[in-house]
Each structure stands twice: as structure tokens, then as C-alpha cells.
mmCIF file of C-alpha atoms in Angstrom:
data_model
loop_
_atom_site.group_PDB
_atom_site.id
_atom_site.type_symbol
_atom_site.label_atom_id
_atom_site.label_comp_id
_atom_site.label_asym_id
_atom_site.label_seq_id
_atom_site.Cartn_x
_atom_site.Cartn_y
_atom_site.Cartn_z
ATOM 1 C CA MET B 1 -20.242 4.777 20.141
ATOM 2 C CA PRO B 2 -17.938 7.785 20.594
ATOM 3 C CA GLU B 3 -15.592 7.476 23.571
ATOM 4 C CA PRO B 4 -15.435 10.139 26.311
ATOM 5 C CA LEU B 5 -12.239 12.176 26.516
ATOM 6 C CA GLN B 6 -10.524 12.098 29.918
ATOM 7 C CA LYS B 7 -8.063 14.869 30.794
ATOM 8 C CA SER B 8 -5.761 12.335 32.443
ATOM 9 C CA GLU B 9 -5.420 10.489 29.120
ATOM 10 C CA VAL B 10 -4.179 13.415 27.089
ATOM 11 C CA ASP B 11 -0.517 12.879 26.334
ATOM 12 C CA SER B 12 1.411 11.552 23.347
ATOM 13 C CA LYS B 13 0.910 7.922 24.388
ATOM 14 C CA THR B 14 -2.635 7.783 25.676
ATOM 15 C CA ASP B 15 -4.556 10.562 23.917
ATOM 16 C CA PRO B 16 -7.697 8.593 22.930
ATOM 17 C CA SER B 17 -7.910 10.329 19.577
ATOM 18 C CA VAL B 18 -4.615 8.584 18.734
ATOM 19 C CA ALA B 19 -3.772 5.697 21.043
ATOM 20 C CA LYS B 20 -7.218 4.087 21.127
ATOM 21 C CA GLN B 21 -7.335 3.870 17.343
ATOM 22 C CA TYR B 22 -4.676 1.142 17.312
ATOM 23 C CA ASP B 23 -5.847 -2.455 17.309
ATOM 24 C CA HIS B 24 -4.055 -4.429 20.007
ATOM 25 C CA ASP B 25 -6.732 -7.119 20.328
ATOM 26 C CA THR B 26 -7.128 -8.770 16.933
ATOM 27 C CA PRO B 27 -4.682 -11.674 16.372
ATOM 28 C CA LYS B 28 -1.805 -10.682 14.104
ATOM 29 C CA SER B 29 -2.636 -13.487 11.671
ATOM 30 C CA GLU B 30 -6.133 -12.042 11.174
ATOM 31 C CA GLN B 31 -4.729 -8.540 10.748
ATOM 32 C CA ILE B 32 -2.401 -9.830 8.033
ATOM 33 C CA GLN B 33 -5.188 -11.566 6.137
ATOM 34 C CA ASP B 34 -7.348 -8.420 6.336
ATOM 35 C CA PHE B 35 -4.433 -6.434 4.893
ATOM 36 C CA TYR B 36 -4.049 -8.849 1.974
ATOM 37 C CA LYS B 37 -7.787 -8.800 1.281
ATOM 38 C CA THR B 38 -7.855 -5.001 1.259
ATOM 39 C CA VAL B 39 -4.961 -4.464 -1.173
ATOM 40 C CA ASP B 40 -6.027 -7.360 -3.424
ATOM 41 C CA LYS B 41 -9.550 -5.966 -3.681
ATOM 42 C CA LEU B 42 -8.417 -2.423 -4.470
ATOM 43 C CA GLY B 43 -5.704 -3.464 -6.919
ATOM 44 C CA VAL B 44 -4.705 0.083 -7.893
ATOM 45 C CA GLY B 45 -2.850 2.524 -5.671
ATOM 46 C CA LEU B 46 -0.431 5.422 -5.737
ATOM 47 C CA LEU B 47 3.265 4.625 -6.055
ATOM 48 C CA THR B 48 5.351 7.476 -4.665
ATOM 49 C CA THR B 49 9.030 7.982 -5.486
ATOM 50 C CA ILE B 50 11.474 10.707 -4.437
ATOM 51 C CA ARG B 51 12.549 13.034 -7.240
ATOM 52 C CA PRO B 52 15.891 14.824 -6.805
ATOM 53 C CA GLY B 53 15.483 18.535 -6.095
ATOM 54 C CA LEU B 54 11.704 18.205 -5.835
ATOM 55 C CA GLY B 55 10.573 15.570 -3.325
ATOM 56 C CA PRO B 56 7.740 13.014 -3.370
ATOM 57 C CA VAL B 57 6.051 12.352 -6.726
ATOM 58 C CA SER B 58 3.091 9.970 -7.034
ATOM 59 C CA ARG B 59 1.328 8.181 -9.847
ATOM 60 C CA SER B 60 -1.451 5.629 -10.100
ATOM 61 C CA MET B 61 -0.207 2.052 -10.590
ATOM 62 C CA ALA B 62 -1.966 -1.299 -10.839
ATOM 63 C CA ILE B 63 -0.462 -4.147 -8.839
ATOM 64 C CA GLY B 64 1.178 -6.626 -11.194
ATOM 65 C CA LYS B 65 1.572 -9.281 -8.532
ATOM 66 C CA ARG B 66 1.675 -9.515 -4.776
ATOM 67 C CA ASN B 67 4.015 -11.991 -3.087
ATOM 68 C CA GLY B 68 3.086 -11.923 0.576
ATOM 69 C CA PRO B 69 3.835 -8.357 1.687
ATOM 70 C CA ASP B 70 5.936 -7.553 -1.399
ATOM 71 C CA PHE B 71 4.623 -5.971 -4.601
ATOM 72 C CA LEU B 72 5.568 -6.149 -8.271
ATOM 73 C CA PHE B 73 4.635 -3.466 -10.790
ATOM 74 C CA VAL B 74 5.151 -3.567 -14.564
ATOM 75 C CA ALA B 75 6.239 -0.197 -15.947
ATOM 76 C CA ASN B 76 7.979 1.507 -18.854
ATOM 77 C CA LYS B 77 11.685 1.772 -18.070
ATOM 78 C CA HIS B 78 11.797 5.133 -19.872
ATOM 79 C CA SER B 79 9.361 6.701 -17.393
ATOM 80 C CA LYS B 80 10.614 9.165 -14.793
ATOM 81 C CA LYS B 81 9.955 6.833 -11.881
ATOM 82 C CA PHE B 82 12.939 4.747 -12.978
ATOM 83 C CA SER B 83 15.263 7.737 -12.944
ATOM 84 C CA ASP B 84 13.825 8.655 -9.536
ATOM 85 C CA LEU B 85 14.727 5.194 -8.238
ATOM 86 C CA GLU B 86 18.261 5.468 -9.567
ATOM 87 C CA HIS B 87 18.777 8.318 -7.107
ATOM 88 C CA ASP B 88 16.652 7.111 -4.185
ATOM 89 C CA LYS B 89 15.172 3.650 -3.606
ATOM 90 C CA THR B 90 12.690 4.968 -1.041
ATOM 91 C CA VAL B 91 9.045 4.478 -2.050
ATOM 92 C CA GLU B 92 5.563 4.552 -0.624
ATOM 93 C CA ILE B 93 2.440 2.782 -1.861
ATOM 94 C CA THR B 94 -0.955 4.044 -0.757
ATOM 95 C CA PHE B 95 -4.441 2.685 -1.297
ATOM 96 C CA GLN B 96 -7.812 4.114 -0.331
ATOM 97 C CA ASN B 97 -11.366 2.868 -0.532
ATOM 98 C CA SER B 98 -13.526 5.991 -0.685
ATOM 99 C CA SER B 99 -16.670 3.959 0.037
ATOM 100 C CA THR B 100 -15.515 2.386 3.316
ATOM 101 C CA GLN B 101 -12.791 4.901 4.292
ATOM 102 C CA ASP B 102 -10.309 2.015 4.508
ATOM 103 C CA TRP B 103 -6.757 3.034 3.602
ATOM 104 C CA VAL B 104 -3.302 1.474 3.413
ATOM 105 C CA SER B 105 0.149 3.073 3.623
ATOM 106 C CA ILE B 106 3.248 1.042 2.749
ATOM 107 C CA SER B 107 6.759 2.430 3.197
ATOM 108 C CA GLY B 108 9.774 0.609 1.836
ATOM 109 C CA THR B 109 12.416 0.352 -0.847
ATOM 110 C CA ALA B 110 12.218 -0.550 -4.514
ATOM 111 C CA THR B 111 14.502 -2.341 -6.926
ATOM 112 C CA THR B 112 14.131 -2.269 -10.693
ATOM 113 C CA VAL B 113 14.482 -5.336 -12.872
ATOM 114 C CA SER B 114 15.073 -5.418 -16.632
ATOM 115 C CA ASN B 115 12.980 -7.086 -19.296
ATOM 116 C CA GLU B 116 15.064 -10.248 -18.958
ATOM 117 C CA ASP B 117 13.251 -11.160 -15.744
ATOM 118 C CA PRO B 118 10.905 -14.114 -16.491
ATOM 119 C CA ARG B 119 8.321 -12.807 -14.033
ATOM 120 C CA ILE B 120 7.241 -10.261 -16.635
ATOM 121 C CA LYS B 121 5.751 -13.070 -18.711
ATOM 122 C CA GLU B 122 3.996 -14.434 -15.616
ATOM 123 C CA ILE B 123 2.405 -11.070 -14.855
ATOM 124 C CA TYR B 124 1.701 -9.915 -18.397
ATOM 125 C CA ASN B 125 -1.850 -9.655 -19.678
ATOM 126 C CA PRO B 126 -2.967 -8.157 -23.020
ATOM 127 C CA ALA B 127 -4.380 -5.043 -21.345
ATOM 128 C CA LEU B 128 -0.819 -3.985 -20.462
ATOM 129 C CA SER B 129 -0.023 -3.426 -24.136
ATOM 130 C CA ALA B 130 -2.386 -0.423 -24.144
ATOM 131 C CA TRP B 131 0.085 1.445 -21.917
ATOM 132 C CA PHE B 132 3.084 0.729 -24.161
ATOM 133 C CA GLY B 133 1.724 0.661 -27.692
ATOM 134 C CA ASP B 134 3.167 -1.122 -30.710
ATOM 135 C CA LEU B 135 5.696 1.173 -32.396
ATOM 136 C CA GLY B 136 5.690 -0.985 -35.526
ATOM 137 C CA ASP B 137 9.413 -1.737 -35.501
ATOM 138 C CA GLY B 138 9.059 -5.381 -34.502
ATOM 139 C CA VAL B 139 10.855 -4.688 -31.214
ATOM 140 C CA HIS B 140 8.763 -2.245 -29.217
ATOM 141 C CA THR B 141 5.576 -4.265 -29.543
ATOM 142 C CA GLY B 142 3.918 -3.847 -26.157
ATOM 143 C CA THR B 143 4.368 -7.586 -25.529
ATOM 144 C CA PRO B 144 6.411 -9.242 -22.762
ATOM 145 C CA GLU B 145 9.439 -9.174 -25.086
ATOM 146 C CA ASP B 146 9.291 -5.379 -25.443
ATOM 147 C CA PRO B 147 12.575 -4.094 -23.905
ATOM 148 C CA ARG B 148 10.727 -1.113 -22.433
ATOM 149 C CA MET B 149 8.739 -3.425 -20.165
ATOM 150 C CA ALA B 150 10.457 -3.685 -16.783
ATOM 151 C CA LEU B 151 9.614 -4.503 -13.173
ATOM 152 C CA ILE B 152 9.571 -2.441 -10.016
ATOM 153 C CA GLU B 153 9.731 -4.653 -6.932
ATOM 154 C CA VAL B 154 8.742 -3.046 -3.628
ATOM 155 C CA GLN B 155 9.750 -4.547 -0.300
ATOM 156 C CA PRO B 156 7.995 -2.854 2.626
ATOM 157 C CA LYS B 157 9.700 -1.859 5.845
ATOM 158 C CA TYR B 158 6.578 -0.527 7.537
ATOM 159 C CA ILE B 159 2.870 -1.001 6.835
ATOM 160 C CA SER B 160 -0.052 0.819 8.389
ATOM 161 C CA TYR B 161 -3.715 0.487 7.486
ATOM 162 C CA TRP B 162 -7.150 1.502 8.632
ATOM 163 C CA LYS B 163 -10.071 -0.907 8.748
ATOM 164 C CA SER B 164 -13.519 0.588 9.077
ATOM 165 C CA THR B 165 -15.814 -1.130 11.588
ATOM 166 C CA VAL B 166 -18.983 0.813 10.813
ATOM 167 C CA THR B 167 -21.309 1.231 7.858
ATOM 168 C CA THR B 168 -21.569 4.482 5.932
ATOM 169 C CA LEU B 169 -24.544 5.461 8.080
ATOM 170 C CA GLY B 170 -22.645 4.442 11.188
ATOM 171 C CA PHE B 171 -19.716 6.619 10.139
ATOM 172 C CA VAL B 172 -21.945 9.675 9.788
ATOM 173 C CA LYS B 173 -23.561 8.923 13.159
ATOM 174 C CA GLU B 174 -20.224 8.512 14.955
ATOM 175 C CA VAL B 175 -18.772 11.717 13.538
ATOM 176 C CA GLY B 176 -21.970 13.641 14.263
ATOM 177 C CA LEU B 177 -22.202 12.427 17.865
ATOM 178 C CA GLY B 178 -18.519 13.103 18.424
ATOM 179 C CA ALA B 179 -18.880 16.661 17.186
ATOM 180 C CA LEU B 180 -21.935 17.248 19.374
ATOM 181 C CA THR B 181 -20.694 15.606 22.580
ATOM 182 C CA GLY B 182 -16.946 16.243 22.512
ATOM 183 C CA GLN B 183 -16.278 12.514 22.549
ATOM 184 C CA VAL B 184 -13.959 10.724 20.117
ATOM 185 C CA ALA B 185 -15.618 9.148 17.065
ATOM 186 C CA ASN B 186 -15.074 5.386 16.922
ATOM 187 C CA THR B 187 -15.276 4.407 13.246
ATOM 188 C CA GLY B 188 -12.584 1.748 12.893
ATOM 189 C CA VAL B 189 -9.169 0.488 13.912
ATOM 190 C CA GLN B 190 -5.644 1.262 12.806
ATOM 191 C CA ARG B 191 -3.176 -1.587 12.456
ATOM 192 C CA GLU B 192 0.548 -1.594 11.793
ATOM 193 C CA PHE B 193 3.249 -4.067 10.862
ATOM 194 C CA THR B 194 6.856 -3.471 11.836
ATOM 195 C CA GLU B 195 9.866 -4.642 9.860
ATOM 196 C CA ASP B 196 10.020 -7.780 12.033
ATOM 197 C CA ASP B 197 6.332 -8.487 11.354
ATOM 198 C CA ILE B 198 6.945 -8.097 7.624
ATOM 199 C CA LYS B 199 9.903 -10.486 7.660
ATOM 200 C CA GLN B 200 7.643 -13.065 9.280
ATOM 201 C CA MET B 201 4.950 -12.389 6.669
ATOM 202 C CA ARG B 202 7.441 -13.318 3.943
ATOM 203 C CA HIS B 203 7.901 -16.738 5.557
ATOM 204 C CA THR B 204 4.142 -17.347 5.707
ATOM 205 C CA GLN B 205 3.000 -15.739 2.466
ATOM 206 C CA GLY B 206 -0.748 -15.446 1.942
#
């Protein structure tokens, strides 16, 4: 149910429309597993790079592989995201489930790896060739040996995500009651992982 708003709570630390969204009760291990389940289920998100003289630029990318909290993407090394990363390694990955309102925001840094990395063959599946094409020269074949095929490896520094705790009908009810009563809609919980949390996640990969 929506929570009443108390005047005494309204400051940057305790405003219920902000502070009470954060989940301080669920064990961290459960929060981590929920995060993995969410990103694995969605599979496709927006990878945002920083373009010199312009700012953030995003494009849809399918996860090639997830290793604990870290992500691998297969991409064409001639695409602009690689030139973006030459200037600035800062990236963000975002996911959203429009049905549940769940979302994920991952901030971190990216490194690029050439076609010589053996992980490309581990990640490769025939569907990837559709994004590269076979140029008919025996070299640029859209296969794992294609020199255009490279990796982007993202290591997060901060992760935040929202987990819905109500059904679609419950969401509508909460928002409606909140608007009518002046109380704060309670539709889910926000969770976050700091850099220290993420380092620990790498040691206990799920």
C-alpha cells in the first residue's frame, strides 16, 4: 500500500519518495542472484559510450557472455563505439523490462579486445554472422576468424536496479491510490552494488 508522507521525513536522506525505495532488508546474496536473473532474462540492453564533442551515445547490444558482474559483447571493430572507447573508456549498460517495470543501470569502464582473443570462438553463434555479412573475399566472412569481429569487455564500478514487487494491476492500484491520497506509491525496491560489492561478486561468480 502507498506510504504516508511525514513532513519530518522530508530531507535528502529520509524523503520517503527516495530513501524508502532502497532495499536494506534483503540479504546481499539474494540481491545479487536477482540481478543476474534479470539481466540474463532480458539479454539485450543499451550500451552507452561517450563520443568526443557530443556526449553519451547509445545503441542496442545483445550480451555475448556474462562472467559474474562483468559483460562481454561481440561487435564490429569498425563501428563508432570503438573509436568512442579510444577516447573515453567510460560506459553504461541499461536494461528495462517494460512488462514488469524492472530496470538495471550499470556504470563502468570498457576495454576492447582484438579478434585474436579465443573467447570470441566461445561466444560465437551463427546468428552473429547476420550482423557482419560475408564480403566474399575469404577473409571477412562473418565467422569467428573475421578480423572485424572484436570484443568489448565491460567491468562495472556501480550497479543499480529496480525490482518490481507488484503485479501490473497492483502497479496501477498503487499509483492511483498514491495520486488520490498524497501517499507514496510502493511498487518495488531499488538495490545498488558499490565497487566493493562488485569486487566480491567477481570472487563468487554466479
